[in-house]
Structure formats: C-alpha cells, structure tokens
C-alpha cells in the first residue's frame, strides 16, 4: 500500500518567517517555500515545516537529526552562530554540552539545540 508512495517527515513551528530565516540563513540549508510552509531539501530526504499558530507547543523530543563527522566542530560552529547547546534533564553532558553515548555503548555522541519555535534538533556523530 505505501511502498511506492512519496514519503516525507514534517513538524510545525509558530512563526514561519523566523523558521525560514533560521533554517536558511543561520543553518545554511536549502529552503523551498510554497506559500504555506516550506520544505527543507536535505541529503537523502525532505522535511516539511508548516505553520501551527502562536499557541504551538514543540515536541518533547528532537524532530530533526544532522549526522556529522566531527561533533566537537559542529558544536563549535553552532555556538559561533549564537546557538545554545541544550542540557537534557537526566542525561550526562560533557563540558561542551555533548552527550557521549559512544563511550558507554549507548548510541551516538549527540548535542541538542533548538530552532526559534523551540523544536529540538540534534547533531549526531555515529
């Protein structure tokens, strides 16, 4: 039923203009606006971002993951852009704010940051 269908992921934001600016100008991603929301054209997939109004509540988990080859450089780059690395309650973070999952056999090394709507995004080093 679904195997030949076009598929994509999506999430909402409370301010499309701020989101377009963040994803296009801050993160440097390709943004394709369609008059309602926008598509992020990422390597291997597409993600659609749609307006959800000012009362939008972001998810309590990361909605978009960026696989990187060097998490320390990625975190430094985010900080240079003025983007804070988030602390996740109950998770152990190093001095850079990175959750070191690889060292303890519990997944990838990961750092969490947020977009202007409060959606959690992650950089991951597998």
CSV table of C-alpha atoms in Angstrom, one decimal:
chain,number,residue,atom,x,y,z
A,1,UNK,CA,0.0,0.0,0.0
A,2,UNK,CA,2.7,2.5,0.9
A,3,UNK,CA,5.9,1.2,-0.7
A,4,UNK,CA,5.7,3.3,-3.9
A,5,UNK,CA,4.4,6.4,-2.4
A,6,UNK,CA,6.3,9.6,-1.9
A,7,UNK,CA,7.1,10.0,1.8
A,8,UNK,CA,8.4,12.8,4.0
A,9,UNK,CA,8.6,13.9,7.5
A,10,UNK,CA,7.1,17.1,8.9
A,11,UNK,CA,6.9,19.3,12.0
A,12,UNK,CA,5.3,22.6,13.0
A,13,UNK,CA,6.5,26.0,14.0
A,14,UNK,CA,4.8,29.0,15.5
A,15,UNK,CA,6.4,31.6,13.2
A,16,UNK,CA,7.2,30.6,9.5
A,17,UNK,CA,9.3,33.8,8.8
A,18,UNK,CA,11.5,33.2,11.8
A,19,UNK,CA,11.8,29.5,10.9
A,20,UNK,CA,12.7,30.3,7.3
A,21,UNK,CA,15.4,32.7,8.4
A,22,UNK,CA,16.8,30.2,10.9
A,23,UNK,CA,17.0,27.2,8.6
A,24,UNK,CA,18.1,29.2,5.5
A,25,UNK,CA,20.3,31.9,6.9
A,26,UNK,CA,21.5,30.6,10.2
A,27,UNK,CA,21.9,26.8,9.4
A,28,UNK,CA,22.5,27.4,5.7
A,29,UNK,CA,20.0,24.8,4.5
A,30,UNK,CA,18.1,24.8,1.2
A,31,UNK,CA,14.6,26.1,1.9
A,32,UNK,CA,11.8,25.8,-0.7
A,33,UNK,CA,8.8,27.9,0.3
A,34,UNK,CA,5.4,27.1,-1.1
A,35,UNK,CA,3.2,29.9,0.2
A,36,UNK,CA,2.1,27.9,3.3
A,37,UNK,CA,5.1,26.3,4.8
A,38,UNK,CA,8.5,25.2,3.4
A,39,UNK,CA,10.4,22.1,2.5
A,40,UNK,CA,14.0,21.5,3.7
A,41,UNK,CA,15.8,19.8,0.9
A,42,UNK,CA,18.3,17.6,2.8
A,43,UNK,CA,20.6,14.9,1.5
A,44,UNK,CA,18.6,11.8,1.2
A,45,UNK,CA,15.3,13.1,2.5
A,46,UNK,CA,12.9,16.0,2.6
A,47,UNK,CA,11.3,17.6,5.7
A,48,UNK,CA,8.2,19.8,5.5
A,49,UNK,CA,7.8,22.6,8.1
A,50,UNK,CA,4.3,24.1,8.5
A,51,UNK,CA,2.8,26.9,10.5
A,52,UNK,CA,0.9,25.8,13.5
A,53,UNK,CA,0.0,29.2,15.1
A,54,UNK,CA,1.2,31.1,18.1
A,55,UNK,CA,-0.1,28.5,20.6
A,56,UNK,CA,2.1,25.8,19.0
A,57,UNK,CA,3.9,23.6,21.6
A,58,UNK,CA,7.1,21.9,20.3
A,59,UNK,CA,7.6,18.2,20.8
A,60,UNK,CA,9.4,16.9,23.8
A,61,UNK,CA,12.0,15.1,21.6
A,62,UNK,CA,14.3,16.0,18.8
A,63,UNK,CA,12.5,16.3,15.5
A,64,UNK,CA,15.4,16.6,13.1
A,65,UNK,CA,18.9,14.9,13.3
A,66,UNK,CA,22.0,16.0,11.5
A,67,UNK,CA,24.7,13.4,11.2
A,68,UNK,CA,28.2,15.0,11.4
A,69,UNK,CA,31.7,13.6,11.1
A,70,UNK,CA,33.0,15.7,14.0
A,71,UNK,CA,30.6,16.6,16.7
A,72,UNK,CA,33.1,18.9,18.5
A,73,UNK,CA,33.4,21.0,15.3
A,74,UNK,CA,29.7,21.0,14.8
A,75,UNK,CA,29.0,22.2,18.4
A,76,UNK,CA,31.7,24.9,18.0
A,77,UNK,CA,30.1,26.0,14.7
A,78,UNK,CA,26.6,26.2,16.3
A,79,UNK,CA,28.0,28.3,19.1
A,80,UNK,CA,29.7,30.6,16.7
A,81,UNK,CA,26.3,31.2,15.1
A,82,UNK,CA,24.9,32.1,18.6
A,83,UNK,CA,23.0,28.9,19.0
A,84,UNK,CA,23.0,27.4,22.5
A,85,UNK,CA,23.5,23.7,23.2
A,86,UNK,CA,20.7,22.4,25.4
A,87,UNK,CA,21.0,20.3,28.6
A,88,UNK,CA,18.6,17.5,28.7
A,89,UNK,CA,17.5,16.5,32.2
A,90,UNK,CA,18.6,13.1,33.2
A,91,UNK,CA,21.4,12.9,30.6
A,92,UNK,CA,25.1,13.3,31.3
A,93,UNK,CA,26.7,16.0,29.3
A,94,UNK,CA,30.4,16.8,29.0
A,95,UNK,CA,31.9,20.4,29.3
A,96,UNK,CA,30.9,21.1,25.6
A,97,UNK,CA,27.3,20.0,26.2
A,98,UNK,CA,27.7,16.8,24.3
A,99,UNK,CA,26.1,13.5,25.4
A,100,UNK,CA,28.8,10.9,25.0
A,101,UNK,CA,26.8,7.8,24.1
A,102,UNK,CA,29.6,6.1,22.1
A,103,UNK,CA,31.9,6.0,25.2
A,104,UNK,CA,29.3,4.0,27.2
A,105,UNK,CA,27.8,1.9,24.3
A,106,UNK,CA,24.5,3.8,24.5
A,107,UNK,CA,24.1,5.3,21.0
A,108,UNK,CA,25.9,8.1,19.2
A,109,UNK,CA,27.5,11.2,20.6
A,110,UNK,CA,24.8,13.9,20.5
A,111,UNK,CA,24.2,17.5,21.2
A,112,UNK,CA,20.8,19.2,21.2
A,113,UNK,CA,19.9,22.7,20.1
A,114,UNK,CA,16.6,24.4,19.3
A,115,UNK,CA,15.0,26.3,16.4
A,116,UNK,CA,13.1,29.6,17.1
A,117,UNK,CA,9.9,27.7,17.7
A,118,UNK,CA,11.6,25.6,20.4
A,119,UNK,CA,11.8,22.4,18.3
A,120,UNK,CA,14.7,20.3,19.5
A,121,UNK,CA,17.3,19.4,16.8
A,122,UNK,CA,20.3,17.2,17.2
A,123,UNK,CA,23.8,16.9,15.8
A,124,UNK,CA,24.9,13.3,16.0
A,125,UNK,CA,28.3,11.6,15.5
A,126,UNK,CA,27.7,7.9,14.8
